[in-house]
């Protein structure tokens, strides 16, 4: 199956997928003597960036949080306001909220005593303009999620230092509006990615970036702020001790099929399978044949 031939979703629409398929077709012609050699042998294609969701490792996520919290990341406003992007990223990473959900959180939606955060409204952005929408896009989006102790402390400090009231939005600009994606990306996210070693500038004006290849040369998708949410869901889905339907509800997914996309092979599980197989008896234990039937071990 060429769709999974390299362990990833390598469809025939990709250059490497087409070359792989062509090579196998021509190999048949070589085997039956139609061709003396396979002309596709040795053809190499520049690796393409995977279109899969970018999931941070724990180390990458911590580097990103540290980079976002850099003192010069936001230069205007009081210290608490300058620290706001870091708190926003904390909410996306440790509570799994979407960008619009983060912007829609009000002070009264945060229960510090019980360490719970409720998602009841969102901020929509259309053509660079934002507006509050009084409900998430789906019923599943309206939910309450637990907060880690570190996230609860960060939110408590944020609310206290800015003197926010119960009906106030947690995250706003200095003029009281909601931050746009493009502003966050330009002023916070892209410089932080470069500082964290996950991307490099592609122009002297420092306006565009590209992802840094992995140690084995693989081109990875460029992380976006949504990658923090992706990482939250993936970490939960693969923890092994959190039911998948619980992960679905925490993520605000309507369908568990969406949540299942975050499941991936656990490191070392192949070795566990081999150990189980190699520890099995050399021959299967003979089954007692049912009267009137053949010995099932010879069927």
Short mmCIF file of C-alpha atoms in Angstrom, two decimals:
data_model
loop_
_atom_site.label_atom_id
_atom_site.label_comp_id
_atom_site.label_asym_id
_atom_site.label_seq_id
_atom_site.Cartn_x
_atom_site.Cartn_y
_atom_site.Cartn_z
CA UNK A 1 0.00 0.00 0.00
CA UNK A 2 1.83 3.09 -1.24
CA UNK A 3 -0.31 5.27 0.99
CA UNK A 4 1.56 3.94 4.02
CA UNK A 5 4.76 2.74 2.38
CA UNK A 6 7.07 5.00 4.39
CA UNK A 7 5.20 4.95 7.67
CA UNK A 8 3.50 8.26 6.94
CA UNK A 9 0.55 9.26 4.81
CA UNK A 10 2.46 9.44 1.56
CA UNK A 11 -0.26 9.69 -1.08
CA UNK A 12 0.22 9.43 -4.81
CA UNK A 13 -0.30 13.20 -5.06
CA UNK A 14 3.19 13.74 -3.58
CA UNK A 15 6.28 13.61 -5.77
CA UNK A 16 7.97 10.99 -3.60
CA UNK A 17 4.80 8.87 -3.60
CA UNK A 18 4.59 8.97 -7.39
CA UNK A 19 8.26 8.00 -7.80
CA UNK A 20 7.83 5.16 -5.31
CA UNK A 21 4.81 3.82 -7.20
CA UNK A 22 6.58 4.19 -10.58
CA UNK A 23 9.63 2.35 -9.29
CA UNK A 24 7.51 -0.63 -8.18
CA UNK A 25 5.68 -0.74 -11.52
CA UNK A 26 8.92 -0.67 -13.50
CA UNK A 27 10.42 -3.31 -11.21
CA UNK A 28 7.74 -5.71 -12.43
CA UNK A 29 8.82 -4.98 -16.01
CA UNK A 30 12.43 -5.77 -15.06
CA UNK A 31 11.41 -9.02 -13.40
CA UNK A 32 9.56 -10.29 -16.49
CA UNK A 33 12.39 -9.25 -18.84
CA UNK A 34 10.62 -6.34 -20.56
CA UNK A 35 13.22 -3.88 -19.25
CA UNK A 36 16.93 -4.50 -18.65
CA UNK A 37 17.05 -2.08 -15.74
CA UNK A 38 14.70 0.06 -13.72
CA UNK A 39 15.09 3.70 -14.90
CA UNK A 40 13.52 4.94 -11.65
CA UNK A 41 16.32 3.42 -9.56
CA UNK A 42 18.41 6.10 -7.92
CA UNK A 43 15.91 8.88 -8.58
CA UNK A 44 15.76 11.07 -5.49
CA UNK A 45 13.17 13.67 -4.56
CA UNK A 46 13.79 16.53 -2.19
CA UNK A 47 12.02 15.65 1.05
CA UNK A 48 8.67 17.34 1.43
CA UNK A 49 7.40 18.76 4.67
CA UNK A 50 4.78 16.53 6.24
CA UNK A 51 1.30 17.97 6.27
CA UNK A 52 0.45 16.17 9.49
CA UNK A 53 -0.22 18.15 12.65
CA UNK A 54 2.96 19.33 14.34
CA UNK A 55 3.16 17.82 17.81
CA UNK A 56 5.73 19.28 20.20
CA UNK A 57 7.95 17.06 22.28
CA UNK A 58 7.96 18.02 25.96
CA UNK A 59 11.39 19.59 25.51
CA UNK A 60 10.26 21.63 22.48
CA UNK A 61 7.15 22.84 24.32
CA UNK A 62 9.21 24.01 27.31
CA UNK A 63 11.62 25.83 24.99
CA UNK A 64 8.69 27.55 23.28
CA UNK A 65 7.16 28.68 26.57
CA UNK A 66 10.53 30.05 27.69
CA UNK A 67 11.00 31.86 24.37
CA UNK A 68 7.51 33.38 24.46
CA UNK A 69 8.20 34.60 28.00
CA UNK A 70 11.39 36.43 26.95
CA UNK A 71 11.44 39.97 28.46
CA UNK A 72 11.69 41.70 25.06
CA UNK A 73 8.93 39.72 23.36
CA UNK A 74 6.32 42.44 24.02
CA UNK A 75 7.82 45.87 24.62
CA UNK A 76 4.80 47.98 25.56
CA UNK A 77 2.64 48.06 28.66
CA UNK A 78 3.18 46.95 32.26
CA UNK A 79 5.08 43.76 33.00
CA UNK A 80 1.86 41.77 33.53
CA UNK A 81 0.64 42.85 30.07
CA UNK A 82 3.99 41.92 28.50
CA UNK A 83 3.75 38.49 30.12
CA UNK A 84 0.26 37.93 28.65
CA UNK A 85 1.37 35.95 25.52
CA UNK A 86 3.11 33.44 27.78
CA UNK A 87 -0.07 32.93 29.83
CA UNK A 88 -2.08 32.52 26.61
CA UNK A 89 0.33 29.82 25.42
CA UNK A 90 0.06 28.14 28.81
CA UNK A 91 -3.73 27.93 28.36
CA UNK A 92 -3.38 26.41 24.89
CA UNK A 93 -0.76 23.88 26.00
CA UNK A 94 -2.08 22.85 29.42
CA UNK A 95 -5.84 23.21 28.85
CA UNK A 96 -6.03 22.51 25.11
CA UNK A 97 -8.05 25.58 24.16
CA UNK A 98 -8.31 26.83 20.60
CA UNK A 99 -7.13 30.35 19.76
CA UNK A 100 -10.63 31.84 19.72
CA UNK A 101 -11.53 30.01 22.93
CA UNK A 102 -8.50 31.47 24.71
CA UNK A 103 -9.48 35.00 23.71
CA UNK A 104 -13.06 34.37 24.84
CA UNK A 105 -12.24 33.35 28.42
CA UNK A 106 -13.50 35.78 31.08
CA UNK A 107 -12.33 36.01 34.67
CA UNK A 108 -15.55 34.40 35.93
CA UNK A 109 -14.90 31.38 33.68
CA UNK A 110 -11.87 30.48 35.80
CA UNK A 111 -12.45 28.66 39.09
CA UNK A 112 -9.12 28.85 40.89
CA UNK A 113 -10.41 27.03 43.98
CA UNK A 114 -11.44 23.93 42.02
CA UNK A 115 -8.82 24.53 39.30
CA UNK A 116 -11.38 24.39 36.51
CA UNK A 117 -11.64 26.48 33.35
CA UNK A 118 -14.94 26.76 31.46
CA UNK A 119 -15.25 27.41 27.74
CA UNK A 120 -18.58 29.17 27.14
CA UNK A 121 -17.81 31.78 24.49
CA UNK A 122 -15.26 32.48 21.76
CA UNK A 123 -13.76 35.41 19.90
CA UNK A 124 -14.13 35.25 16.14
CA UNK A 125 -11.84 37.03 13.71
CA UNK A 126 -13.01 38.05 10.25
CA UNK A 127 -10.86 40.16 7.92
CA UNK A 128 -8.66 41.27 10.79
CA UNK A 129 -11.58 42.36 12.98
CA UNK A 130 -12.63 40.51 16.13
CA UNK A 131 -15.95 40.06 17.89
CA UNK A 132 -17.17 38.02 20.86
CA UNK A 133 -19.49 35.14 20.03
CA UNK A 134 -21.56 34.05 23.00
CA UNK A 135 -21.20 30.33 22.33
CA UNK A 136 -18.65 27.92 20.79
CA UNK A 137 -19.27 26.64 17.27
CA UNK A 138 -20.49 23.23 18.53
CA UNK A 139 -22.13 21.86 21.66
CA UNK A 140 -18.97 19.84 22.31
CA UNK A 141 -16.98 23.06 22.37
CA UNK A 142 -18.83 24.19 25.50
CA UNK A 143 -16.93 22.36 28.21
CA UNK A 144 -15.03 22.57 31.48
CA UNK A 145 -11.44 21.39 31.70
CA UNK A 146 -9.14 20.87 34.70
CA UNK A 147 -6.12 23.12 35.13
CA UNK A 148 -2.64 22.12 36.21
CA UNK A 149 -1.31 23.83 39.32
CA UNK A 150 1.18 25.80 37.22
CA UNK A 151 -1.57 27.07 34.90
CA UNK A 152 -3.82 28.02 37.83
CA UNK A 153 -0.98 29.99 39.45
CA UNK A 154 -0.21 31.77 36.17
CA UNK A 155 -3.85 32.78 35.69
CA UNK A 156 -4.23 33.91 39.31
CA UNK A 157 -1.16 36.12 39.00
CA UNK A 158 -2.37 37.47 35.66
CA UNK A 159 -5.80 38.42 37.00
CA UNK A 160 -4.39 39.96 40.20
CA UNK A 161 -1.65 42.04 38.59
CA UNK A 162 -3.97 43.47 35.92
CA UNK A 163 -6.80 44.06 38.40
CA UNK A 164 -9.32 42.27 36.20
CA UNK A 165 -13.00 42.04 37.21
CA UNK A 166 -15.28 38.97 36.86
CA UNK A 167 -16.81 40.06 33.55
CA UNK A 168 -13.51 41.09 31.94
CA UNK A 169 -11.87 39.09 29.19
CA UNK A 170 -8.61 37.58 30.41
CA UNK A 171 -6.60 38.53 27.34
CA UNK A 172 -6.88 41.88 25.57
CA UNK A 173 -4.64 44.46 23.93
CA UNK A 174 -3.67 47.70 25.63
CA UNK A 175 -6.72 49.32 23.99
CA UNK A 176 -9.11 46.67 25.32
CA UNK A 177 -9.64 44.77 22.08
CA UNK A 178 -8.71 41.18 21.24
CA UNK A 179 -5.33 40.36 19.76
CA UNK A 180 -5.40 39.26 16.11
CA UNK A 181 -3.71 36.11 14.88
CA UNK A 182 -1.41 38.04 12.57
CA UNK A 183 -0.22 40.34 15.35
CA UNK A 184 0.48 37.43 17.65
CA UNK A 185 2.24 35.54 14.89
CA UNK A 186 4.45 38.47 13.86
CA UNK A 187 5.34 39.92 17.24
CA UNK A 188 5.36 36.85 19.45
CA UNK A 189 5.18 33.46 17.77
CA UNK A 190 7.66 33.70 14.92
CA UNK A 191 10.49 35.29 16.96
CA UNK A 192 9.89 32.74 19.71
CA UNK A 193 10.13 29.84 17.25
CA UNK A 194 13.50 31.13 16.04
CA UNK A 195 14.76 31.68 19.58
CA UNK A 196 13.67 28.15 20.54
CA UNK A 197 15.65 26.73 17.61
CA UNK A 198 12.56 25.39 15.83
CA UNK A 199 12.64 27.77 12.87
CA UNK A 200 14.96 30.13 10.98
CA UNK A 201 14.38 33.46 9.25
CA UNK A 202 14.24 33.23 5.47
CA UNK A 203 14.70 36.95 4.75
CA UNK A 204 16.81 39.82 6.07
CA UNK A 205 13.71 41.75 7.14
CA UNK A 206 12.72 38.89 9.44
CA UNK A 207 9.16 38.62 8.18
CA UNK A 208 9.02 34.95 7.14
CA UNK A 209 10.36 31.77 8.66
CA UNK A 210 10.74 28.09 7.82
CA UNK A 211 10.87 25.07 10.10
CA UNK A 212 14.22 23.58 11.06
CA UNK A 213 14.69 20.04 9.75
CA UNK A 214 14.93 17.20 12.25
CA UNK A 215 18.23 15.53 13.10
CA UNK A 216 17.69 12.95 10.33
CA UNK A 217 16.96 15.62 7.73
CA UNK A 218 13.17 15.27 7.75
CA UNK A 219 11.30 18.49 6.97
CA UNK A 220 8.69 18.97 9.68
CA UNK A 221 5.58 21.13 9.50
CA UNK A 222 6.09 24.67 10.76
CA UNK A 223 4.63 24.91 14.29
CA UNK A 224 1.70 27.28 14.76
CA UNK A 225 0.06 28.40 18.00
CA UNK A 226 -2.50 25.65 17.35
CA UNK A 227 0.38 23.16 17.71
CA UNK A 228 0.17 23.77 21.45
CA UNK A 229 -3.41 22.48 21.48
CA UNK A 230 -2.43 19.59 19.18
CA UNK A 231 0.30 18.64 21.65
CA UNK A 232 -2.11 18.75 24.61
CA UNK A 233 -4.50 16.36 22.86
CA UNK A 234 -1.75 14.07 21.62
CA UNK A 235 -0.09 13.83 25.03
CA UNK A 236 -3.41 12.95 26.66
CA UNK A 237 -4.44 10.49 23.94
CA UNK A 238 -1.16 8.61 24.21
CA UNK A 239 -0.72 8.77 27.98
CA UNK A 240 -2.20 5.29 28.33
CA UNK A 241 -4.24 6.11 31.43
CA UNK A 242 -6.80 8.60 30.08
CA UNK A 243 -9.88 7.12 28.35
CA UNK A 244 -10.13 8.32 24.76
CA UNK A 245 -13.67 9.60 25.27
CA UNK A 246 -12.40 11.73 28.15
CA UNK A 247 -9.75 13.16 25.82
CA UNK A 248 -12.51 13.86 23.28
CA UNK A 249 -14.52 15.82 25.82
CA UNK A 250 -11.51 17.77 27.09
CA UNK A 251 -10.60 18.68 23.50
CA UNK A 252 -14.13 19.72 22.61
CA UNK A 253 -14.38 17.25 19.73
CA UNK A 254 -17.84 16.22 18.57
CA UNK A 255 -16.61 12.91 17.15
CA UNK A 256 -14.19 10.49 18.76
CA UNK A 257 -12.88 9.81 15.24
CA UNK A 258 -11.27 13.24 15.34
CA UNK A 259 -9.60 12.41 18.63
CA UNK A 260 -8.36 9.06 17.31
CA UNK A 261 -6.26 10.91 14.73
CA UNK A 262 -3.97 11.94 17.55
CA UNK A 263 -3.07 8.37 18.46
CA UNK A 264 0.39 7.35 17.31
CA UNK A 265 2.78 4.47 17.73
CA UNK A 266 4.24 4.41 21.21
CA UNK A 267 8.03 4.37 21.30
CA UNK A 268 9.27 0.89 22.07
CA UNK A 269 5.97 -0.89 21.44
CA UNK A 270 7.48 -2.83 18.51
CA UNK A 271 10.09 -4.24 20.89
CA UNK A 272 7.31 -5.23 23.28
CA UNK A 273 5.53 -7.09 20.48
CA UNK A 274 8.71 -8.92 19.48
CA UNK A 275 9.44 -9.82 23.08
CA UNK A 276 5.96 -11.28 23.39
CA UNK A 277 6.35 -13.29 20.20
CA UNK A 278 9.84 -14.54 20.97
CA UNK A 279 8.71 -15.62 24.41
CA UNK A 280 5.93 -17.74 22.92
CA UNK A 281 6.31 -21.55 22.57
CA UNK A 282 8.26 -22.71 19.52
CA UNK A 283 5.24 -24.78 18.36
CA UNK A 284 1.60 -24.09 19.04
CA UNK A 285 0.03 -26.33 21.60
CA UNK A 286 -2.00 -29.02 19.85
CA UNK A 287 -5.72 -28.51 20.15
CA UNK A 288 -7.94 -31.44 21.01
CA UNK A 289 -9.90 -32.18 17.84
CA UNK A 290 -13.66 -32.08 18.02
CA UNK A 291 -15.14 -35.52 17.51
CA UNK A 292 -15.88 -36.10 13.84
CA UNK A 293 -13.64 -33.28 12.62
CA UNK A 294 -10.10 -33.09 11.32
CA UNK A 295 -7.18 -32.12 13.58
CA UNK A 296 -7.25 -28.31 13.46
CA UNK A 297 -3.46 -28.19 13.61
CA UNK A 298 -3.35 -29.63 10.08
CA UNK A 299 -6.08 -27.51 8.46
#
